[in-house]
mmCIF file of C-alpha atoms and ligand atoms in Angstrom:
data_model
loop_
_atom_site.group_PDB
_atom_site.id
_atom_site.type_symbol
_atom_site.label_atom_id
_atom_site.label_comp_id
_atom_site.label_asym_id
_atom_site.label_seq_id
_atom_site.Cartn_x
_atom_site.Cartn_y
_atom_site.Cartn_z
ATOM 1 C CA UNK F 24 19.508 -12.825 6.341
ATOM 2 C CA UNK F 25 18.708 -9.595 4.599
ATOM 3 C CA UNK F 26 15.005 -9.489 3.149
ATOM 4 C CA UNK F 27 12.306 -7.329 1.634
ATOM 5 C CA UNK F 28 8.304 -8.310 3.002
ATOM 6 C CA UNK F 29 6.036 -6.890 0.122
ATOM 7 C CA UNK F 30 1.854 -7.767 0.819
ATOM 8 C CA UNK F 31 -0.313 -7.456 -1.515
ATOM 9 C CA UNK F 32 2.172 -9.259 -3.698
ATOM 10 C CA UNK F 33 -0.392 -11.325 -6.019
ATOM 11 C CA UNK F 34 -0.902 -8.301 -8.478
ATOM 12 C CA UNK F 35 -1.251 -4.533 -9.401
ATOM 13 C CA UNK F 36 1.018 -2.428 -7.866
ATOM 14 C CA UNK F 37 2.704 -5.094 -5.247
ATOM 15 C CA UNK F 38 3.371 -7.069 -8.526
ATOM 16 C CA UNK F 39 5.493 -4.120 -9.656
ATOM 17 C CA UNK F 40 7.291 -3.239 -6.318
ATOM 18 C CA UNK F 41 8.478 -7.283 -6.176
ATOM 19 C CA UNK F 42 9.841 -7.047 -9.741
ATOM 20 C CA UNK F 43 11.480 -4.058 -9.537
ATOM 21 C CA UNK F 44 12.982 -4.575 -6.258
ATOM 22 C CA UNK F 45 14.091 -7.630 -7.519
ATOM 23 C CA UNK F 46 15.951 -6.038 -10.181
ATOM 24 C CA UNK F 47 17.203 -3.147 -7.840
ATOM 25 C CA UNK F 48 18.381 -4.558 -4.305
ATOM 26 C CA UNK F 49 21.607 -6.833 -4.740
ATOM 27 C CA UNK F 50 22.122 -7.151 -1.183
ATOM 28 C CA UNK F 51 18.700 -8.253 -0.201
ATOM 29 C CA UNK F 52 18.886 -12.302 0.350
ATOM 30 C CA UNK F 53 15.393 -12.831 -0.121
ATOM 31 C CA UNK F 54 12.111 -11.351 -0.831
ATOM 32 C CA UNK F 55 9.276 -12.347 1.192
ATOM 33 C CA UNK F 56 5.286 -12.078 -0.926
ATOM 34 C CA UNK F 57 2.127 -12.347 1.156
ATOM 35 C CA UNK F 58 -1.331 -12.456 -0.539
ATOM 36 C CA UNK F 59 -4.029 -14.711 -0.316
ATOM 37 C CA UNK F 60 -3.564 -16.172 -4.111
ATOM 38 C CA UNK F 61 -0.590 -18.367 -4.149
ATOM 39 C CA UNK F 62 -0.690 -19.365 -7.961
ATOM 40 C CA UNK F 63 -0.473 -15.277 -8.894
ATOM 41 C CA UNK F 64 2.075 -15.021 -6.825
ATOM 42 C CA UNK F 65 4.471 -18.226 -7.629
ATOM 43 C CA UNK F 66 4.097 -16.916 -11.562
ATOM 44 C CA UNK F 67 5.636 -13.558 -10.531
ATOM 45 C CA UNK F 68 8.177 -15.448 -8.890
ATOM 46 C CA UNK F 69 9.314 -16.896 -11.743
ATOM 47 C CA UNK F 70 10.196 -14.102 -13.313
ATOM 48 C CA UNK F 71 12.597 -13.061 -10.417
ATOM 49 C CA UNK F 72 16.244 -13.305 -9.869
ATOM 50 C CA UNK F 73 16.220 -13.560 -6.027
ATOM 51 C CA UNK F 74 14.722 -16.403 -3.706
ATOM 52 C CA UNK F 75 11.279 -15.811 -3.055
ATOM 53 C CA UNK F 76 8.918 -16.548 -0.132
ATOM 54 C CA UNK F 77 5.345 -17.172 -1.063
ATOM 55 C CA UNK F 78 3.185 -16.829 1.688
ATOM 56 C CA UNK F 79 -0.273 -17.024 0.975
ATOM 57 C CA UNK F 80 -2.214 -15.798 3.608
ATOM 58 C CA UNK F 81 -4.953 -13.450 4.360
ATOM 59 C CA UNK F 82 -3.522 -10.107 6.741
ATOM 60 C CA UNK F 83 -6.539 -10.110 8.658
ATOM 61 C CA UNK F 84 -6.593 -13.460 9.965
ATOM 62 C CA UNK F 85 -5.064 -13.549 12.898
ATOM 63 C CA UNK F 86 -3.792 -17.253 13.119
ATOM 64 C CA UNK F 87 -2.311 -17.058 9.555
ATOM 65 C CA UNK F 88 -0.742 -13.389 11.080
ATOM 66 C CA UNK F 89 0.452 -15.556 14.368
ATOM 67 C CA UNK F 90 2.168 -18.117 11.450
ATOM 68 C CA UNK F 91 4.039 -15.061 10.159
ATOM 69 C CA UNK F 92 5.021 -13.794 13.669
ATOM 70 C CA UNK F 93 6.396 -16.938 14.500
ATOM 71 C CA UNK F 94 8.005 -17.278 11.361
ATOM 72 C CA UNK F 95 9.687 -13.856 12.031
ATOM 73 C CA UNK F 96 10.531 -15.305 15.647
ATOM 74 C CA UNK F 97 12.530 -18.390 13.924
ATOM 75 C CA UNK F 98 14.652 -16.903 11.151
ATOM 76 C CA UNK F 99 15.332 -13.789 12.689
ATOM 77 C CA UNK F 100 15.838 -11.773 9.289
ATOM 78 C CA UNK F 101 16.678 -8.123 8.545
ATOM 79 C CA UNK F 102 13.596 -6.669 7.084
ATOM 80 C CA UNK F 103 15.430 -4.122 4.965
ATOM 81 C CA UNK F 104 11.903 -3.024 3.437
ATOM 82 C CA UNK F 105 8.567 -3.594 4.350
ATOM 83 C CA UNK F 106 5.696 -2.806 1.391
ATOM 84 C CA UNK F 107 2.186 -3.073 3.114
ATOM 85 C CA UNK F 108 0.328 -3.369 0.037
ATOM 86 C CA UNK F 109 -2.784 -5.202 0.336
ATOM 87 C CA UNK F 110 -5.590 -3.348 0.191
ATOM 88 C CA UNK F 111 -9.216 -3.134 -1.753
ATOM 89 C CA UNK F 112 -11.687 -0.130 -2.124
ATOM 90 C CA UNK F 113 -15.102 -0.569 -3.019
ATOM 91 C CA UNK F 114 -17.139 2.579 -4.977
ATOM 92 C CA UNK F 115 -20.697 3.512 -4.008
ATOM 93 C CA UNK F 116 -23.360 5.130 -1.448
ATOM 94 C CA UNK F 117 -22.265 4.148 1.937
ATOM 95 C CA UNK F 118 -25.843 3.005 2.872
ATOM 96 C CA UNK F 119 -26.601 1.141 -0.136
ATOM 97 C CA UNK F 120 -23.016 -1.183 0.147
ATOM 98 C CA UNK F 121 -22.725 -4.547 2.022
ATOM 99 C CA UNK F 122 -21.763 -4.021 5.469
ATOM 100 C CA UNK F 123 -18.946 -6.864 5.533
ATOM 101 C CA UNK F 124 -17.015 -4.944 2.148
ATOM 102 C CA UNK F 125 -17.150 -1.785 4.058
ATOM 103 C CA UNK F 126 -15.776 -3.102 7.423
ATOM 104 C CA UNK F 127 -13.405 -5.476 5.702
ATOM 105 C CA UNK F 128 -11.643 -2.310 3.988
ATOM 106 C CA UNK F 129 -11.080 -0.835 7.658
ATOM 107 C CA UNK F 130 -9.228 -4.342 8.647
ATOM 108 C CA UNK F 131 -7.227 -4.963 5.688
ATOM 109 C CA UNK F 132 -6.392 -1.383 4.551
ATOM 110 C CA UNK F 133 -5.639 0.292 8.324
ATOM 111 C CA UNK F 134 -5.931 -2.372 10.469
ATOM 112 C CA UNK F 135 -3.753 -5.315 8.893
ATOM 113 C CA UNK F 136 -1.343 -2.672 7.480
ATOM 114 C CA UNK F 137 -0.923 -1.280 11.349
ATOM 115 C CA UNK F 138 -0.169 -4.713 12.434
ATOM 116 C CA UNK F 139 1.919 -6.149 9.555
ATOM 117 C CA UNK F 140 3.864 -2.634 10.242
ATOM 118 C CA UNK F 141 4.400 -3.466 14.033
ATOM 119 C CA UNK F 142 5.134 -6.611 13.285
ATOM 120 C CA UNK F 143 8.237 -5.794 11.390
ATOM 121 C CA UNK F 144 9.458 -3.023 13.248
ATOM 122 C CA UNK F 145 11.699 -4.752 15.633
ATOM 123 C CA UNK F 146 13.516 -6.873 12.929
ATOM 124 C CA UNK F 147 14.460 -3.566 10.996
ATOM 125 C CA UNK F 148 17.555 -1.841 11.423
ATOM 126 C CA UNK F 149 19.564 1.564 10.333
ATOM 127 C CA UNK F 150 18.229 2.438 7.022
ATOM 128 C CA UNK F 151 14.975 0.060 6.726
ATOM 129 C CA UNK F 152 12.249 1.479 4.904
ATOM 130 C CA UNK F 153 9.087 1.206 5.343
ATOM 131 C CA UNK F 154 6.375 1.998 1.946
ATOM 132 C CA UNK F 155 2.751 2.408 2.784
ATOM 133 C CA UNK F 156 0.070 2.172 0.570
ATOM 134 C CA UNK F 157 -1.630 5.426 1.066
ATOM 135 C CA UNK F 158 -3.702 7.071 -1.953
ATOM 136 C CA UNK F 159 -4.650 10.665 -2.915
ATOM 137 C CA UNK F 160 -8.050 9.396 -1.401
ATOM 138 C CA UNK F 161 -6.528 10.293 1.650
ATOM 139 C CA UNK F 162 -6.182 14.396 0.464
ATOM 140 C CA UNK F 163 -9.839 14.991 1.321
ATOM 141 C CA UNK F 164 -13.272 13.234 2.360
ATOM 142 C CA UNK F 165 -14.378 11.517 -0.989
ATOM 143 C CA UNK F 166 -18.300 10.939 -1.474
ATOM 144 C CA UNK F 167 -19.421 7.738 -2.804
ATOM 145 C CA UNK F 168 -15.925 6.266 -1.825
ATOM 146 C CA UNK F 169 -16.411 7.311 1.903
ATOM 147 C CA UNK F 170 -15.247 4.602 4.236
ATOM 148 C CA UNK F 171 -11.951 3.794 0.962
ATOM 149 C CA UNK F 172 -10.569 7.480 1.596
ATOM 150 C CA UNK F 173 -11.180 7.316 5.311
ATOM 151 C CA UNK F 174 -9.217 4.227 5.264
ATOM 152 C CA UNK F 175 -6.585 5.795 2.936
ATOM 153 C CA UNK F 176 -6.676 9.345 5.481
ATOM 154 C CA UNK F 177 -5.734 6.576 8.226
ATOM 155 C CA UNK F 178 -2.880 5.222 6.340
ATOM 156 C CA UNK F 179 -1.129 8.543 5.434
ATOM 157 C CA UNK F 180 -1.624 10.297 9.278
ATOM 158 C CA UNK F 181 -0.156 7.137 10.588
ATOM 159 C CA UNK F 182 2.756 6.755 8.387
ATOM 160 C CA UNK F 183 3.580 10.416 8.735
ATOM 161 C CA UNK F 184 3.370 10.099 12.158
ATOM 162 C CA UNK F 185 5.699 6.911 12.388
ATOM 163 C CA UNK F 186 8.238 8.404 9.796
ATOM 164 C CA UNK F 187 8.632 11.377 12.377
ATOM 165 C CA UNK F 188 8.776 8.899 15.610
ATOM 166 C CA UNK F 189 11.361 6.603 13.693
ATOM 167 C CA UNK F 190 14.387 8.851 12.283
ATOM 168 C CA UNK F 191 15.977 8.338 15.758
ATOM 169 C CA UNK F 192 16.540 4.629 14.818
ATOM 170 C CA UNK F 193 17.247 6.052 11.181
ATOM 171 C CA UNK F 194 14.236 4.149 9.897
ATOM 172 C CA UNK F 195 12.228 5.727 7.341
ATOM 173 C CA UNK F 196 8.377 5.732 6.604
ATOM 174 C CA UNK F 197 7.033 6.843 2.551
ATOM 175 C CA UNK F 198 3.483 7.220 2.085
ATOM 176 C CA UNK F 199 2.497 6.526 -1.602
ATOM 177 C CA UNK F 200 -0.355 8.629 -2.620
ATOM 178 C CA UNK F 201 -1.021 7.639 -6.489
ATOM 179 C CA UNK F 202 -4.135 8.836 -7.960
ATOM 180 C CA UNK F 203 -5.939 6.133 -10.424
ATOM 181 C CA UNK F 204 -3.830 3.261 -11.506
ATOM 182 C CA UNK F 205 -4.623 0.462 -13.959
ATOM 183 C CA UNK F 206 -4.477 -2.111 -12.376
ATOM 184 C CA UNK F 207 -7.305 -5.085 -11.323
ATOM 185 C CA UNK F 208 -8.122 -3.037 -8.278
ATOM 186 C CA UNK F 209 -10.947 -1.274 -10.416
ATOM 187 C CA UNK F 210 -12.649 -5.032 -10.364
ATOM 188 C CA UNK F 211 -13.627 -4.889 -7.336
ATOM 189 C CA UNK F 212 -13.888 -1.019 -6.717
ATOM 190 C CA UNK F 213 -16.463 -0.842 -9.627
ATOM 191 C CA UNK F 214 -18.756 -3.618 -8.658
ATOM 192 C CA UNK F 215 -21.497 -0.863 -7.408
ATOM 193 C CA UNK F 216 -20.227 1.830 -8.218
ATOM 194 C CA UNK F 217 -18.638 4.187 -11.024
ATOM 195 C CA UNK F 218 -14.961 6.357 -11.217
ATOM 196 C CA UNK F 219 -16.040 9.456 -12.207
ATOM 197 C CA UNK F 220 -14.801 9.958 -16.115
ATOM 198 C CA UNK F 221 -12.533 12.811 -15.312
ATOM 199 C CA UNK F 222 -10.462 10.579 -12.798
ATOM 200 C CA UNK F 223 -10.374 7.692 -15.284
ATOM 201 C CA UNK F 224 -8.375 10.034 -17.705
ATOM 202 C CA UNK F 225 -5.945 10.531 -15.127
ATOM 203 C CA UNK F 226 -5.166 6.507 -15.060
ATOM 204 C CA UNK F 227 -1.546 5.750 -14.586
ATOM 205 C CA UNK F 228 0.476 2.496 -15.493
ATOM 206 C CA UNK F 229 1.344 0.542 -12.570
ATOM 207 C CA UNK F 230 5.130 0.541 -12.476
ATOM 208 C CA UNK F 231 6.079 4.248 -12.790
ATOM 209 C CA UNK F 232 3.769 4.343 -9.263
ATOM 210 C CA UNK F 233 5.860 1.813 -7.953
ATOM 211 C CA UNK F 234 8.791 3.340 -8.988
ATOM 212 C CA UNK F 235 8.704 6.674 -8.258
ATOM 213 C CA UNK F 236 8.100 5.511 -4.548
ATOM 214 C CA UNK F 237 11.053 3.390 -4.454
ATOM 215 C CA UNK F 238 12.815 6.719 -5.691
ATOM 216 C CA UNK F 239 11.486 8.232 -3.035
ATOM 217 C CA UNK F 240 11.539 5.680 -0.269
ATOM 218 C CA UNK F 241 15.321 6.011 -1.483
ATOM 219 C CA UNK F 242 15.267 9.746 -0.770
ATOM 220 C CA UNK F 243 13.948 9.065 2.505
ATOM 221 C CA UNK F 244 10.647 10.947 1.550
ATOM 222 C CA UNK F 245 7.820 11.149 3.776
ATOM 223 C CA UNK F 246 5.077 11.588 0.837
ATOM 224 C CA UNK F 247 5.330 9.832 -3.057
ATOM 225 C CA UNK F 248 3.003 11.496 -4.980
ATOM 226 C CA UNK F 249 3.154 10.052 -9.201
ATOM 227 C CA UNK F 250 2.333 12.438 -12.297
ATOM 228 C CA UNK F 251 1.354 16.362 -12.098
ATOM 229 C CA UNK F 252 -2.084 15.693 -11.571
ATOM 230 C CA UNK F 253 -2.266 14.493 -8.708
ATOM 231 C CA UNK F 254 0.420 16.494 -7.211
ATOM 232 C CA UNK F 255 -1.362 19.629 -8.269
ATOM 233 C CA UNK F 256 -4.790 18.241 -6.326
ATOM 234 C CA UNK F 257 -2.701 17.421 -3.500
ATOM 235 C CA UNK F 258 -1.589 21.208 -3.305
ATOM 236 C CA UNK F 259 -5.187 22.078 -3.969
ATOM 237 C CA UNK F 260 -6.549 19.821 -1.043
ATOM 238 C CA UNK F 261 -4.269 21.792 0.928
ATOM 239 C CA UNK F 262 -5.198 25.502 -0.053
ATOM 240 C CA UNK F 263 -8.833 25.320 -0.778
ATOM 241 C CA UNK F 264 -11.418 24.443 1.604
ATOM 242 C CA UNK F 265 -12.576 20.877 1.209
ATOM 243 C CA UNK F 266 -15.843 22.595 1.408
ATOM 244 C CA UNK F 267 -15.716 24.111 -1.889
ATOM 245 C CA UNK F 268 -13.386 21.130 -3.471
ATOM 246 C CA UNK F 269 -16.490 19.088 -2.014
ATOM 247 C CA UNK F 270 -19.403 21.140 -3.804
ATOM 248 C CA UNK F 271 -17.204 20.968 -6.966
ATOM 249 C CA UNK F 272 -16.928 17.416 -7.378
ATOM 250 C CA UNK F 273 -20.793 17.234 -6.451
ATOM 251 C CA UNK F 274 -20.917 18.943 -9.754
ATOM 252 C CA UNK F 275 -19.221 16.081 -11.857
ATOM 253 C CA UNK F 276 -21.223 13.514 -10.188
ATOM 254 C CA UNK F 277 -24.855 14.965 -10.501
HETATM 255 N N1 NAP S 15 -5.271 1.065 -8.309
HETATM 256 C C1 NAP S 15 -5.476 2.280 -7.845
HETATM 257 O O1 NAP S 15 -6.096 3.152 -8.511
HETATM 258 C C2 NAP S 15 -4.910 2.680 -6.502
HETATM 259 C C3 NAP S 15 -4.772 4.058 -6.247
HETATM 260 C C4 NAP S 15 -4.261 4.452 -5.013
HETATM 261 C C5 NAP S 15 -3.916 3.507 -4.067
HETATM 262 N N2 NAP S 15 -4.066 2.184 -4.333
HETATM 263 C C6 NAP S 15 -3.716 1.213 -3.295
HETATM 264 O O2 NAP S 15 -2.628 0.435 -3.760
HETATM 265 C C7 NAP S 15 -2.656 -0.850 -3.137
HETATM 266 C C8 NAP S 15 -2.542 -1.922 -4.211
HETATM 267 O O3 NAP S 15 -3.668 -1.818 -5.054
HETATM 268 P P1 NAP S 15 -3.672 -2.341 -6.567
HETATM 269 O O4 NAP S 15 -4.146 -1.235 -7.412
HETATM 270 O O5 NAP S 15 -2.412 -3.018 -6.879
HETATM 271 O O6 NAP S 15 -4.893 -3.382 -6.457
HETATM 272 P P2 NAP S 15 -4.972 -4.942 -6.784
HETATM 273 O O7 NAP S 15 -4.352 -5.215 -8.105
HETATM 274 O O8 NAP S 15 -6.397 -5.309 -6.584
HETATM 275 O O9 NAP S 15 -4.062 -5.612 -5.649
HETATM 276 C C9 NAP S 15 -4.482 -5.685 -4.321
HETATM 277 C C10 NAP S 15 -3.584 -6.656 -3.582
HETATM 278 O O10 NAP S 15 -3.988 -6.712 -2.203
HETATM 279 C C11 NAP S 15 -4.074 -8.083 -1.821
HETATM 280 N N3 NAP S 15 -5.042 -8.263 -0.760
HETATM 281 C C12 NAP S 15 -6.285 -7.738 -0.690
HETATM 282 N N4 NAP S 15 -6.906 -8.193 0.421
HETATM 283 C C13 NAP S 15 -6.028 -9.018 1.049
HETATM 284 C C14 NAP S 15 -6.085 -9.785 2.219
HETATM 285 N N5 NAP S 15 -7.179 -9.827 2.997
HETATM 286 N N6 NAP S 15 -4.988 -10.532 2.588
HETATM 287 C C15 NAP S 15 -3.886 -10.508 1.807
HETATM 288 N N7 NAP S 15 -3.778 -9.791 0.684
HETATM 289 C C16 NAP S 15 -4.840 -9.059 0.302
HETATM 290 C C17 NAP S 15 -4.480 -8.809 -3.109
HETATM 291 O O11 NAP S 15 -4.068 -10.159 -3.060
HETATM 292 P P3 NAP S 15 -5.055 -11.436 -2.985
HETATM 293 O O12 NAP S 15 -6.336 -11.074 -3.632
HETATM 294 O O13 NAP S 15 -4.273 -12.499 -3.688
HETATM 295 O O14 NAP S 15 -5.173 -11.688 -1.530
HETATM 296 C C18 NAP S 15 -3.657 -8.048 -4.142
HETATM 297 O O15 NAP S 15 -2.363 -8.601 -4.207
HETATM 298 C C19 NAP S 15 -3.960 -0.906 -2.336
HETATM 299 O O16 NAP S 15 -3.662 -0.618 -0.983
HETATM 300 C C20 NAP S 15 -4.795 0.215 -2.944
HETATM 301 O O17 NAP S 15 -5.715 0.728 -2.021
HETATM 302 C C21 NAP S 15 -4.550 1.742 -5.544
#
């Protein structure tokens, strides 16, 4: 059995990778959603051609992960894809969040995402794919989002890393690195904090994000970077010192 594991599959951007891979992959025999909300994700479901699997469970719970492995164990599939998308980001001075919200992004955005990935590994074959959420939070340290970008800098050296160690087994590795995207992930990154106005004006929609990296998973690209925006701060995070990028943005944010 040929399937397609997407987490994070309850809304925002996972929402758009399930429906559009829906639409895309013919071959694919089923398509496999994990996310804590069940209800979100059976009503995406229902708007998709191919047999779903709803499995609503939390990636950093480790029985509910051991209920998955065994799973895995059982049916034996072909993960043809794997989409680690869970994740959450939460906006404001490092000292002045809840300790639990800044820890929890560490095991959900790098630490669930390294397991779901290791997971999955040995049940892909020639020509899986692998998409990881990265973000352009990961081109340079971001104040006021500290421990989010840290998470996201985690995310992106990893999957480069893994693309590189995996082309022997002709498996390949994308790291999406969208900038802002509307989606309900601004919910929860707001609570304490603010996007600065000139990143809100860079807001994308959702499903050219999702597929532009399915374009590029395709392409067997190591990086998926949406809209010339973004793809002119990643050169920038590149060639200028994040010194000077850094005393910049200080200047929108005083
Ligand atoms: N929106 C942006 O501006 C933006 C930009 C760059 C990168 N990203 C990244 O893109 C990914 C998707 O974000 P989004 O914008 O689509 O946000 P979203 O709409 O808030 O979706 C986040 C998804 O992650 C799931 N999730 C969170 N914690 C989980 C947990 N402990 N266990 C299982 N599932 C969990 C949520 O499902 P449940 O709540 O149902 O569990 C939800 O399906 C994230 O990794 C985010 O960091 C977002």
């Amino acid at each position: 059995m040929n399937i397609i594991l997407i987490t994070g599959a309850s809304s925002g951007i996972g929402v758009e990778f399930a429906l559009q891979t829906d639409d895309i992959f013919d071959s694919v025999d089923e398509i496999w959603m994990i996310a804590r909300r069940k209800e979100a994700m059976l009503e995406v479901a229902q708007h998709m051609e191919h047999t779903t699997r709803i499995l609503d469970m939390d990636v950093t719970n480790e029985a509910q992960l051991e209920r998955l492995r065994r799973l895995l164990a059982e049916e034996k599939p072909v993960i043809r894809m794997l989409i680690n998308c869970a994740g959450y980001g939460v906006m404001g001075k490092f000292s002045g969040l809840r300790e639990k919200e800044q820890l929890g992004m560490i095991e959900v955005n790098c630490r669930a995402l390294t397991q779901m990935t290791y997971m999955c590994i040995p049940y892909m074959r020639k020509n899986s794919r692998i998409i990881q959420m990265a973000s352009s939070a990961a081109f340079m340290p971001q104040p006021e989002f500290a421990v989010y970008a840290a998470t996201k800098a985690y995310v992106h050296s990893f999957s480069r890393a893994l693309n590189r160690e995996l082309r022997p087994q002709r498996i390949y590795v994308t790291s999406v690195c969208p900038g802002p995207v509307d989606t309900p992930f601004f919910d929860i990154a707001e609570k304490d904090g603010k996007i600065l106005a000139i990143k809100k004006l860079t807001m994308v929609h959702a499903d050219k994000v999702a597929a532009q990296a399915l374009a590029d998973s395709y392409h067997k690209k190591e990086i998926s970077i949406y809209g010339g925006f973004i793809r002119a701060f990643h050169v920038l995070a590149k060639l200028v010192p994040h010194k000077a990028l850094l005393a910049l943005l200080g200047c929108f944010t005083r």
